[in-house]
PDB file of C-alpha atoms in Angstrom:
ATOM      1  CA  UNK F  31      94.630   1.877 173.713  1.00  0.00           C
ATOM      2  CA  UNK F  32      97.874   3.650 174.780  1.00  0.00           C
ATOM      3  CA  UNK F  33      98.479   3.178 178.623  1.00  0.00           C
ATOM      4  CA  UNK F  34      98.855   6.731 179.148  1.00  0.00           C
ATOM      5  CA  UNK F  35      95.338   7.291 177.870  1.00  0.00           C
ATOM      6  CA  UNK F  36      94.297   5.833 181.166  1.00  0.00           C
ATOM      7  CA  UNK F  37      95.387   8.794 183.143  1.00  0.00           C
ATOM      8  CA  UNK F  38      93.254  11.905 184.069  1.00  0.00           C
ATOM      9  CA  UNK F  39      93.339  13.990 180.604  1.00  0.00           C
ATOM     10  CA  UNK F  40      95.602  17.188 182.058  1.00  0.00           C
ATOM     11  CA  UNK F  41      93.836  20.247 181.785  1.00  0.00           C
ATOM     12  CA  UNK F  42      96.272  22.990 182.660  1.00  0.00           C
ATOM     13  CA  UNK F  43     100.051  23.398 181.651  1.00  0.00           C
ATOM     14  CA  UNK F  44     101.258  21.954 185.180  1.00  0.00           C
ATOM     15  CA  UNK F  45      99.640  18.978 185.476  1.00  0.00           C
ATOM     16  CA  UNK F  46     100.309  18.544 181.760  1.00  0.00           C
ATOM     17  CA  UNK F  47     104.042  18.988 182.393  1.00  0.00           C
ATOM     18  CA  UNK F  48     104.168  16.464 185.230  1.00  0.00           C
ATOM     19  CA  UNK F  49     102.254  13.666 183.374  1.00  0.00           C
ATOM     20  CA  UNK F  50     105.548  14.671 181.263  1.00  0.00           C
ATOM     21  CA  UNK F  51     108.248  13.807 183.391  1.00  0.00           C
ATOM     22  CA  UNK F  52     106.644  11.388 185.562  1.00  0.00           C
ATOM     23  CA  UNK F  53     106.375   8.823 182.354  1.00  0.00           C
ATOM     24  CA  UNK F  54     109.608  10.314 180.689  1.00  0.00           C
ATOM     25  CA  UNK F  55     111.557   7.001 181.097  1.00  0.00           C
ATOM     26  CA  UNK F  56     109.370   4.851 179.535  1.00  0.00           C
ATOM     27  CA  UNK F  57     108.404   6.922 176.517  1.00  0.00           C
ATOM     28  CA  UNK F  58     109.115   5.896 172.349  1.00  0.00           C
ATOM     29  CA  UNK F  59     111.896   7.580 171.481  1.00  0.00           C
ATOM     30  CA  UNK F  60     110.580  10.035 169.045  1.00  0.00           C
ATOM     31  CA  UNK F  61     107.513  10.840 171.542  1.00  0.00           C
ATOM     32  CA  UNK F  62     110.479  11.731 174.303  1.00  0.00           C
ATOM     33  CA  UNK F  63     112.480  13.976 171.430  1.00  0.00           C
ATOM     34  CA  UNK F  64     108.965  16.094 171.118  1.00  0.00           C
ATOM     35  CA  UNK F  65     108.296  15.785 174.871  1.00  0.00           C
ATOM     36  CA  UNK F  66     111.477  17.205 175.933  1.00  0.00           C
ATOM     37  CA  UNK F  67     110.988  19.950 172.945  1.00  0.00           C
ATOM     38  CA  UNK F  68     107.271  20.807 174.323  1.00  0.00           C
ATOM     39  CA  UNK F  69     108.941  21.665 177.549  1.00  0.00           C
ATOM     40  CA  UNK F  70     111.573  23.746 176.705  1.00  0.00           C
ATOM     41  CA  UNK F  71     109.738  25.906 174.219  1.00  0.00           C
ATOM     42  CA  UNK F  72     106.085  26.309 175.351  1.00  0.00           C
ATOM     43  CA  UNK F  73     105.744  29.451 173.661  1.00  0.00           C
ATOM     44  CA  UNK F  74     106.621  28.026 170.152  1.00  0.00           C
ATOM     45  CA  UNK F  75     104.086  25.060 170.930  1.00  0.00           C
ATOM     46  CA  UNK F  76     101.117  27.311 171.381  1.00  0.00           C
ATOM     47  CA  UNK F  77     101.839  29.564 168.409  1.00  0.00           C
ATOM     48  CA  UNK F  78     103.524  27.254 165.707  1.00  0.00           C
ATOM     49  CA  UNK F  79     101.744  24.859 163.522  1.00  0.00           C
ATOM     50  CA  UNK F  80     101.590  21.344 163.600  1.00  0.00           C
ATOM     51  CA  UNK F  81     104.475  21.549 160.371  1.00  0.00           C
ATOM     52  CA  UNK F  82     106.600  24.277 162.010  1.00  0.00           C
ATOM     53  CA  UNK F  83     107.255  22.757 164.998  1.00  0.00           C
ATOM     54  CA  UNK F  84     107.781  19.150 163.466  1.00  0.00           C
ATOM     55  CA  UNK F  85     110.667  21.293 161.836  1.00  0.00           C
ATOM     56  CA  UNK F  86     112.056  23.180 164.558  1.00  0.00           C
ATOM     57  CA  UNK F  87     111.543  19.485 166.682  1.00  0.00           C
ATOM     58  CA  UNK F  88     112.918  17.367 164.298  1.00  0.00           C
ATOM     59  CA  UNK F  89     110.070  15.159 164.161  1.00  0.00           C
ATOM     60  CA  UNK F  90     107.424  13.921 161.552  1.00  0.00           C
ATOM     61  CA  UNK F  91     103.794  16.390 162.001  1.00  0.00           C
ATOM     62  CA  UNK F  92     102.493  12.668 162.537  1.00  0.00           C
ATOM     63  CA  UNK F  93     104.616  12.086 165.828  1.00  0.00           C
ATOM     64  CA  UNK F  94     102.569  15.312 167.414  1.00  0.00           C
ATOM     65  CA  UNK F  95      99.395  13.510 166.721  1.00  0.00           C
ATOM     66  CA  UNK F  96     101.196  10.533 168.431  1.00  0.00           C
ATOM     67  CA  UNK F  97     102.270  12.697 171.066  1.00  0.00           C
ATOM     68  CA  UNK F  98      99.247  14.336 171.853  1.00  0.00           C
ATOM     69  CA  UNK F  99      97.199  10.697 171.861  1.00  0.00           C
ATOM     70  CA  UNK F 100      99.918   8.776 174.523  1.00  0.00           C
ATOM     71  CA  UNK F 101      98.833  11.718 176.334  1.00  0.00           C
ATOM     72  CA  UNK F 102      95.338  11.073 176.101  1.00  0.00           C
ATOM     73  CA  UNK F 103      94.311  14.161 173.727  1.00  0.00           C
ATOM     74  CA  UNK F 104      92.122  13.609 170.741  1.00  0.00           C
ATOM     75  CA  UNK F 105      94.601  15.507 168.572  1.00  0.00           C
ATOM     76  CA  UNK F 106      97.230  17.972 168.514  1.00  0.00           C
ATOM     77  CA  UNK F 107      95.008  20.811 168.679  1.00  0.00           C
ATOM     78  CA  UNK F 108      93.171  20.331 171.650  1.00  0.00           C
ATOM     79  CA  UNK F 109      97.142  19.336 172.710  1.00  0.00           C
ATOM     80  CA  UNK F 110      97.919  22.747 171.990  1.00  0.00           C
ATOM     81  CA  UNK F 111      95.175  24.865 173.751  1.00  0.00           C
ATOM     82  CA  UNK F 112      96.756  23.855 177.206  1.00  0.00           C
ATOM     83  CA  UNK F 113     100.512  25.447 175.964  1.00  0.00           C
ATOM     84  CA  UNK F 114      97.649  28.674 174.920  1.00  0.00           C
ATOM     85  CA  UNK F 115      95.918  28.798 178.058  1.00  0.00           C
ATOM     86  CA  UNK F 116      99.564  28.924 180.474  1.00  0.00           C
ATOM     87  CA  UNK F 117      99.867  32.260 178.206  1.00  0.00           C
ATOM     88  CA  UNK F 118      96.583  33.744 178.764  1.00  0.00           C
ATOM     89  CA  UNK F 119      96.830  33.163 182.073  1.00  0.00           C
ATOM     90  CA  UNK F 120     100.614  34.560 182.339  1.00  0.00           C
ATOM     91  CA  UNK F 121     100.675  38.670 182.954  1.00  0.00           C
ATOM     92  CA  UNK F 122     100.452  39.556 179.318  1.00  0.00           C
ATOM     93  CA  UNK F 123     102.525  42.886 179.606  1.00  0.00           C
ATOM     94  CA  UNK F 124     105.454  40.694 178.554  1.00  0.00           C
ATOM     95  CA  UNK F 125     103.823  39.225 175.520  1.00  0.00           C
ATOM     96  CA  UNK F 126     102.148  42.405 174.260  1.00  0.00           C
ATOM     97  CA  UNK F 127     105.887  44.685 174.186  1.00  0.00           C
ATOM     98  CA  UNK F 128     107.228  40.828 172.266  1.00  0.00           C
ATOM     99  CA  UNK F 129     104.615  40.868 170.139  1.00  0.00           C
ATOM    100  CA  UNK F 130     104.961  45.059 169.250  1.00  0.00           C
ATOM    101  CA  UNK F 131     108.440  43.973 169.004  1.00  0.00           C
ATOM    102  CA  UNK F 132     107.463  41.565 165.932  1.00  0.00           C
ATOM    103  CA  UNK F 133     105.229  43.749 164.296  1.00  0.00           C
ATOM    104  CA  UNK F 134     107.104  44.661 161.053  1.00  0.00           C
ATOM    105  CA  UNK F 135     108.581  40.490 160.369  1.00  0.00           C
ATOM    106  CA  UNK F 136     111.052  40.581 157.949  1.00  0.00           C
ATOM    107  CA  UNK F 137     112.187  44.479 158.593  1.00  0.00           C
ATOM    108  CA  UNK F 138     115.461  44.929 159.759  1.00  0.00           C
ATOM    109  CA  UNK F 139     115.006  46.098 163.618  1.00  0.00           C
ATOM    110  CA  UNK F 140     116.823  49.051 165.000  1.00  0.00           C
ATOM    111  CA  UNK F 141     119.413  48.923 167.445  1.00  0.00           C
ATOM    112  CA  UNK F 142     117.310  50.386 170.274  1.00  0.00           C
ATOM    113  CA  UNK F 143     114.536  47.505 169.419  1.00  0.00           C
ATOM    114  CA  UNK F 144     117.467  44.892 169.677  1.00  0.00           C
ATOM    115  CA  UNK F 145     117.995  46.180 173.174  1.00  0.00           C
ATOM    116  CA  UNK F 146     114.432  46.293 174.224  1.00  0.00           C
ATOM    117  CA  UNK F 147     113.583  42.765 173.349  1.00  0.00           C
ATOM    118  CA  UNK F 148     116.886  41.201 174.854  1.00  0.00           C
ATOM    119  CA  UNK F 149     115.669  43.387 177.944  1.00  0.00           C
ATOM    120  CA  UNK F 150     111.899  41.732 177.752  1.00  0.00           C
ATOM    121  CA  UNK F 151     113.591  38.585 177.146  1.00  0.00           C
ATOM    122  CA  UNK F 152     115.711  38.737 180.404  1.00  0.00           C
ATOM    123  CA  UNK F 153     112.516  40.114 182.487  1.00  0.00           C
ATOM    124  CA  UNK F 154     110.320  36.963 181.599  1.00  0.00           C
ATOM    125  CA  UNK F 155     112.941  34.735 182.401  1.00  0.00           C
ATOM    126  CA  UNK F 156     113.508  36.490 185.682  1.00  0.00           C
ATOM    127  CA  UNK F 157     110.176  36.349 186.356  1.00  0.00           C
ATOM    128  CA  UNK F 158     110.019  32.732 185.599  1.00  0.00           C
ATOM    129  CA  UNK F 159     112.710  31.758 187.817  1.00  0.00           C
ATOM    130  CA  UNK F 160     111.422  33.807 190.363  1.00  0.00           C
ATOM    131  CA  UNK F 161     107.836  32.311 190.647  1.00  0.00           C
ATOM    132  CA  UNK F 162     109.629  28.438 190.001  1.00  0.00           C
ATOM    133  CA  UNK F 163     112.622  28.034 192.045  1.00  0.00           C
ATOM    134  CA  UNK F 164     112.548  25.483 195.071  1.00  0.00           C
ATOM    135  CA  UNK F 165     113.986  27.265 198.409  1.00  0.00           C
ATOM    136  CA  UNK F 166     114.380  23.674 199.889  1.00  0.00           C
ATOM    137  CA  UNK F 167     116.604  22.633 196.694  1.00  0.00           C
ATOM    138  CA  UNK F 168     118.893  26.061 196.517  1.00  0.00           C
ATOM    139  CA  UNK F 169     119.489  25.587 200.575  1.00  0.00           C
ATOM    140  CA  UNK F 170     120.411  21.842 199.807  1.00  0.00           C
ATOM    141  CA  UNK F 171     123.166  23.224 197.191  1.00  0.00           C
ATOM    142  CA  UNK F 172     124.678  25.954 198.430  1.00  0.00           C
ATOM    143  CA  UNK F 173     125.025  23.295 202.169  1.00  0.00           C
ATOM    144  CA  UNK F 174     126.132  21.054 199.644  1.00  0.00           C
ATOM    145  CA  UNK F 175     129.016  23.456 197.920  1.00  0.00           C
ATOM    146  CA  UNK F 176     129.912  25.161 201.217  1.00  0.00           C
ATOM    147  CA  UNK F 177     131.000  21.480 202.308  1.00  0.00           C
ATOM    148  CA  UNK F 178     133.096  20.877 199.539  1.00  0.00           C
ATOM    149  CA  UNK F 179     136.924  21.215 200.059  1.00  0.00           C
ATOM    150  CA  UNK F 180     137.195  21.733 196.043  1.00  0.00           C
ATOM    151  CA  UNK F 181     134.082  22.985 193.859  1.00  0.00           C
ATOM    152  CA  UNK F 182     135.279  21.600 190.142  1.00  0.00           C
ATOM    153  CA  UNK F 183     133.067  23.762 187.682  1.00  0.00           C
ATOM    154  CA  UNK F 184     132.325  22.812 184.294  1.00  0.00           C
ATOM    155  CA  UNK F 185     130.763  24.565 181.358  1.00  0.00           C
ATOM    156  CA  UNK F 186     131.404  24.788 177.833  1.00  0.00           C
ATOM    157  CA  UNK F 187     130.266  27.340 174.779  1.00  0.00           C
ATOM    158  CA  UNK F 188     126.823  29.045 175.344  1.00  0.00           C
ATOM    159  CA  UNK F 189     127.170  28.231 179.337  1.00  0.00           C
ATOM    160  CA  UNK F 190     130.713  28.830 179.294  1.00  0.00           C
ATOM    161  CA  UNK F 191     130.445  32.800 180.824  1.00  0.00           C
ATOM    162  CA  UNK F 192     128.331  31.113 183.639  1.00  0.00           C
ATOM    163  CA  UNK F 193     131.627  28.983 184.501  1.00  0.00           C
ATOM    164  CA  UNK F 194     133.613  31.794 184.058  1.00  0.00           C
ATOM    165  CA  UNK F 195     131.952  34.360 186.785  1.00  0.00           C
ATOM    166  CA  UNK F 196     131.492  31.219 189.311  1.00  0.00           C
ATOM    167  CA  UNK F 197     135.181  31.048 189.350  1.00  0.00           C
ATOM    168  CA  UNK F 198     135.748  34.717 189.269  1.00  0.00           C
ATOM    169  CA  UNK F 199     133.282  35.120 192.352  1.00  0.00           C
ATOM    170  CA  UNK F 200     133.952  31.926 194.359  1.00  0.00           C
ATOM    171  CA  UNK F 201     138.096  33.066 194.045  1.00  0.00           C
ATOM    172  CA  UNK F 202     137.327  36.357 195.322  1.00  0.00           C
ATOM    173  CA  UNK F 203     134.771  34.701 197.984  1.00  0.00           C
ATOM    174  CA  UNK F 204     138.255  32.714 199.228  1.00  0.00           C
ATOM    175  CA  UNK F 205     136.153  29.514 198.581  1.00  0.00           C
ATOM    176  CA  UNK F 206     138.380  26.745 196.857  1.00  0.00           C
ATOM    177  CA  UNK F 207     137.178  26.431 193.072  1.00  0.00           C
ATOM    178  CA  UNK F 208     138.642  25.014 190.020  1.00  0.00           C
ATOM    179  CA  UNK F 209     137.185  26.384 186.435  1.00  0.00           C
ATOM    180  CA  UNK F 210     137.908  22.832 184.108  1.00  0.00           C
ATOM    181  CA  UNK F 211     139.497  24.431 181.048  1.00  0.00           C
ATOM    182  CA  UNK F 212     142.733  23.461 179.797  1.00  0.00           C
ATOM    183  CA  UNK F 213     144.045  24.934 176.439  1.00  0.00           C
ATOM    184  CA  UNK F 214     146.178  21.835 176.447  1.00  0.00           C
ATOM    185  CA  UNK F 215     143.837  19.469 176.817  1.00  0.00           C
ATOM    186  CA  UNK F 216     144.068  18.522 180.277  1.00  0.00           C
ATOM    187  CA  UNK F 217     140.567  18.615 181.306  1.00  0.00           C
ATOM    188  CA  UNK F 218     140.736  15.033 182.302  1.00  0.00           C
ATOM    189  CA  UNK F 219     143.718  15.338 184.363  1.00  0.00           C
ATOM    190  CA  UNK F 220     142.467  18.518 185.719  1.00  0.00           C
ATOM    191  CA  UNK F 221     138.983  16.656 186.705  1.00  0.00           C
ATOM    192  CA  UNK F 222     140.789  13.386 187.861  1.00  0.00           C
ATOM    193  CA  UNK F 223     142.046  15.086 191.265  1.00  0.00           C
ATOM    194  CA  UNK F 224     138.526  15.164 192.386  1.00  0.00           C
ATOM    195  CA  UNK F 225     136.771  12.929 195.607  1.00  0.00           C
ATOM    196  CA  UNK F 226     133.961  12.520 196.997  1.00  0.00           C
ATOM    197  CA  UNK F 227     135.010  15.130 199.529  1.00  0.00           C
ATOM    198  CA  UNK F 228     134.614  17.358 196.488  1.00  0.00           C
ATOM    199  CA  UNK F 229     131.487  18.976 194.330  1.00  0.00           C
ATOM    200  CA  UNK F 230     131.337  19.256 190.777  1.00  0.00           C
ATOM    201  CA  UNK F 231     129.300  22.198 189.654  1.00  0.00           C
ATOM    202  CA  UNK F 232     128.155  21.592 185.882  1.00  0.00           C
ATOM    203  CA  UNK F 233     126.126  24.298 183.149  1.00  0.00           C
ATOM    204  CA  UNK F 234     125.265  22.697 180.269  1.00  0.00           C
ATOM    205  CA  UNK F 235     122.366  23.737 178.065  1.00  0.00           C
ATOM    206  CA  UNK F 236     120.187  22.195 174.817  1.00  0.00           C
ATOM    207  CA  UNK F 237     121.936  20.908 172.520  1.00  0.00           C
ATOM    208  CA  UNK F 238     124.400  19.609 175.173  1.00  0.00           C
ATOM    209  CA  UNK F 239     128.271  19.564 175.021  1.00  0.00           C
ATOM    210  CA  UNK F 240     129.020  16.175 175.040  1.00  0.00           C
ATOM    211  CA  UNK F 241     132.444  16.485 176.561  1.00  0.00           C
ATOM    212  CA  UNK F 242     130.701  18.115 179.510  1.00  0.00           C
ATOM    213  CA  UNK F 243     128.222  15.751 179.963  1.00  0.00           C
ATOM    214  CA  UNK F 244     130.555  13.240 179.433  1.00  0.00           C
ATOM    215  CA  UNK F 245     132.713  14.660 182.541  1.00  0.00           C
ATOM    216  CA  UNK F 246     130.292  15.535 184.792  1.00  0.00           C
ATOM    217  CA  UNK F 247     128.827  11.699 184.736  1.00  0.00           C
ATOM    218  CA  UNK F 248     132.458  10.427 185.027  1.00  0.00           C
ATOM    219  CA  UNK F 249     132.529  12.308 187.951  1.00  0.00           C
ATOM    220  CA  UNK F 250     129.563  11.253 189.675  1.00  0.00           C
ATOM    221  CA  UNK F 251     130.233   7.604 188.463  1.00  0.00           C
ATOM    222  CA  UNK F 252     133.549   8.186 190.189  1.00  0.00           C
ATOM    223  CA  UNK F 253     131.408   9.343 193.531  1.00  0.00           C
ATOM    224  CA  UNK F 254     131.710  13.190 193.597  1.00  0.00           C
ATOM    225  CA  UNK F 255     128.475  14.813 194.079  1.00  0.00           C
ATOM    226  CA  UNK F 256     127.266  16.849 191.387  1.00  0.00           C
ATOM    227  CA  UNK F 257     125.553  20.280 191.313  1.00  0.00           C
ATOM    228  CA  UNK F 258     123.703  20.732 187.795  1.00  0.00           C
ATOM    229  CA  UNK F 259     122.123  23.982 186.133  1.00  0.00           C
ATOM    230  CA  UNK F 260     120.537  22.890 183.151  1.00  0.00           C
ATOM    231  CA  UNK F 261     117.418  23.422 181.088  1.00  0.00           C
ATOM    232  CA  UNK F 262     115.046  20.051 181.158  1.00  0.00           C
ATOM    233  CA  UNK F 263     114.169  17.274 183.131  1.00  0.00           C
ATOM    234  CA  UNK F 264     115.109  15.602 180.037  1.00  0.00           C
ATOM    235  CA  UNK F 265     118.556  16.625 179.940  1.00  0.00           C
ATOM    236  CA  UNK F 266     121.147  13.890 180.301  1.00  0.00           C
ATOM    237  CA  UNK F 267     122.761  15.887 183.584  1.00  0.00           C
ATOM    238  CA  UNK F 268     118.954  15.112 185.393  1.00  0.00           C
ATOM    239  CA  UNK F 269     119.825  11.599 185.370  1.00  0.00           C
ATOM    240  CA  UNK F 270     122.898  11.694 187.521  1.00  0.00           C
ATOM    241  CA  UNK F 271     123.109  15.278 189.169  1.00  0.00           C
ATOM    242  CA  UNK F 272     122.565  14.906 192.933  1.00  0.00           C
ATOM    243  CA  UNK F 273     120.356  18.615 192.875  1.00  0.00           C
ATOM    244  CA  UNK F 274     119.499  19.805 189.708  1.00  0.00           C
ATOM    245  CA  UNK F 275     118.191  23.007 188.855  1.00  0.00           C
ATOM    246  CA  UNK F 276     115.910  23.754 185.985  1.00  0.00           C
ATOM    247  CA  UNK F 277     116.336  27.278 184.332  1.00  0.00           C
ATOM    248  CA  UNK F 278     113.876  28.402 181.367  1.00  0.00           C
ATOM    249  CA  UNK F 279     115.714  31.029 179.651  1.00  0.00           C
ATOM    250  CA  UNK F 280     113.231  33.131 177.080  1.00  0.00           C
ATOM    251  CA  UNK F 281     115.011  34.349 173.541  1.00  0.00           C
ATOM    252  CA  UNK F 282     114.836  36.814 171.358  1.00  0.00           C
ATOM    253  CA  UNK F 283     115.335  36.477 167.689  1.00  0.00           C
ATOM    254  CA  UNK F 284     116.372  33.271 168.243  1.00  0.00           C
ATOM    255  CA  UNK F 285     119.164  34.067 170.470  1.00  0.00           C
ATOM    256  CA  UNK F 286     118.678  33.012 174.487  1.00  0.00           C
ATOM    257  CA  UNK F 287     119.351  35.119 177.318  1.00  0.00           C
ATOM    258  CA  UNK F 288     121.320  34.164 179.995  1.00  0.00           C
ATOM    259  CA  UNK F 289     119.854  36.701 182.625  1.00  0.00           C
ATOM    260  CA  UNK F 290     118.482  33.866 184.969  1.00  0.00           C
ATOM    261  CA  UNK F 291     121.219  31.359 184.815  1.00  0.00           C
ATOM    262  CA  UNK F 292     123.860  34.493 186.127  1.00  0.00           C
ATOM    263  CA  UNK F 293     121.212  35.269 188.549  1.00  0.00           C
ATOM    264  CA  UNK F 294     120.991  31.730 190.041  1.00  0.00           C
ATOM    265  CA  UNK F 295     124.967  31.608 189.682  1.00  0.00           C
ATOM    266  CA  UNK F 296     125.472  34.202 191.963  1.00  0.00           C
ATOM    267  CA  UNK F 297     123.054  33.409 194.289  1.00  0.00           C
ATOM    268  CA  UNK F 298     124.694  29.963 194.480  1.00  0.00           C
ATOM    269  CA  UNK F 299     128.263  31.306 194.678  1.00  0.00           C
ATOM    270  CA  UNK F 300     127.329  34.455 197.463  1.00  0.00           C
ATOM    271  CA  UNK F 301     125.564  31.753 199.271  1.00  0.00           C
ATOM    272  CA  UNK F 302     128.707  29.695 199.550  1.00  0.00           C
ATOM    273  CA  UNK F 303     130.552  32.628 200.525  1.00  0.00           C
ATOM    274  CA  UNK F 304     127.786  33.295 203.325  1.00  0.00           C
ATOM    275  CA  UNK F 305     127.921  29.615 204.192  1.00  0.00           C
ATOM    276  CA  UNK F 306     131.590  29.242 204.759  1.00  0.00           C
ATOM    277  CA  UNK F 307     131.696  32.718 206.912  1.00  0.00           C
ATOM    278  CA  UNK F 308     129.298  31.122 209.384  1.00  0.00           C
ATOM    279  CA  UNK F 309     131.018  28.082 209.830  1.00  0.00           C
ATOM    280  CA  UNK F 310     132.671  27.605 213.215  1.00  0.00           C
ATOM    281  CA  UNK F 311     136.295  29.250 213.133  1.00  0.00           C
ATOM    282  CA  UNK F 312     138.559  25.679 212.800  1.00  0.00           C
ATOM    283  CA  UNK F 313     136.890  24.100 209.952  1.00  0.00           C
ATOM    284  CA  UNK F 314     137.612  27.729 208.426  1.00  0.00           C
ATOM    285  CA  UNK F 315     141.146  27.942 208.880  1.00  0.00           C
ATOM    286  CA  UNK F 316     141.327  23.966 207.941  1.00  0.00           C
ATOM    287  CA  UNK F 317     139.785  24.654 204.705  1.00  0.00           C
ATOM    288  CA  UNK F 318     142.824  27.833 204.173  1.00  0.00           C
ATOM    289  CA  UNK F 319     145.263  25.762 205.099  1.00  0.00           C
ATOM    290  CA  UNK F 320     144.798  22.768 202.995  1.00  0.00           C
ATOM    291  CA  UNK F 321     146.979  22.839 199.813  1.00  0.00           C
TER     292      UNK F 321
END
């Protein structure tokens, strides 16, 4: 019998996510690709079907049976029935305006529709981050950022707007940031003039940009601490980040929002800014004064 059959059999969606990441390292392969898929798209595990979500996982229909076992389930379906339950117990206002949204499959939606379900889309994961972020980790961050004396930020496609405002905000904050993007190529060079005195502040989303994660562990290999806003425990950044931050981003049509990652951004970069005003006066005008 499976050692993970010997646990308590999880009954709700939280206990069933942290029998999850507590045993991530020493799951098979192919159990940790559907793990990590399970818990970034909930939703499509409670309504797909055992073939659709092999599909959209990657994964043979017989690794969810697999799955579902090392957890100690029977089968996927009883599996399954937590990932239904976290919705019926979820306010269902959300779901219901999703699911009107849905109603004609196949139709070509209207503009206005489009609107509405990127709006719905954005509210849920608002709501999500709002009922799941850790005060004691964001405090920890922005003490962490405000102490830098250069905050290197790193992002690339999908999280690349994310990079783009923290630089935008932090500049006209008057805190000390570098946005790593170099149409010549430079990013190495560019990240190279970091320390340990420094933070590196990295986005990176499923399926990761390797050349991001690629910097960002370079960077903490090289001892600079590093700030990570990323999707999964089972994202590569988890493993080496100093704080990492977990955002759940709902889609529609297929297409993710980014409403809770800019939220979190900003609260990270007008924190810093808050931060650095309340620091006593000389490490202020240190901090201007450096080159």
């Amino acid at each position: 019998m499976d050692e993970m059959t010997t646990v308590e059999l999880p009954r709700d969606f939280d206990s069933l996510r942290a029998l999850i990441l507590g045993r991530r390292e020493s799951l098979p392969k192919r159990i940790a690709q559907i793990a990590a898929y399970a818990l970034d798209n909930p939703d499509e595990i409670a309504f797909g079907t055992a073939a659709s979500i092999a599909v959209s996982a990657g994964v043979q229909p017989s690794t969810l049976i697999r799955f579902a076992q090392h957890l100690g389930f029977d089968g996927f379906t009883s599996l399954q029935g937590v990932f239904r339950e976290r919705l019926r117990e979820r306010n269902s206002s959300y779901e219901e305006r999703l699911a009107t949204l849905r109603e004609n499959d196949g139709a070509v939606p209207g503009n206005h529709r489009i609107l509405d379900g990127f709006l719905t889309a954005s509210r849920k994961s608002l709501d999500v981050m709002s009922r799941s972020i850790d005060e004691e980790t964001l405090d920890r961050a922005i003490a962490m950022l405000s102490g830098a004396e250069t905050i290197y930020i790193l992002a690339r496609r999908r999280s690349y707007p994310v990079a783009s405002y923290l630089a935008y905000v932090l500049a006209k904050l008057e805190v000390r940031a570098q946005l790593v993007e170099s149409a010549a190529g430079l990013n190495a060079e560019i990240t190279s003039f970091a320390t340990p005195r420094d933070v590196a502040l990295v986005v990176s989303f499923s399926p990761y940009t390797p050349a991001t994660i690629e910097d960002a562990r370079d960077l903490a290999e090289r001892g600079v601490p590093v700030v990570a806003i990323t999707d999964s425990a089972f994202s590569p950044l988890a493993g080496f980040a100093s704080i990492w931050f977990e955002v759940a981003e709902a889609d529609f049509g297929g297409f993710r929002t980014l409403a809770s990652t800019l939220a979190l951004a900003m609260a990270l970069a007008v924190g810093v800014g808050e931060a650095r005003r309340a620091a006593p006066a000389p490490r202020r005008r240190a901090r201007s004064a450096a080159p």
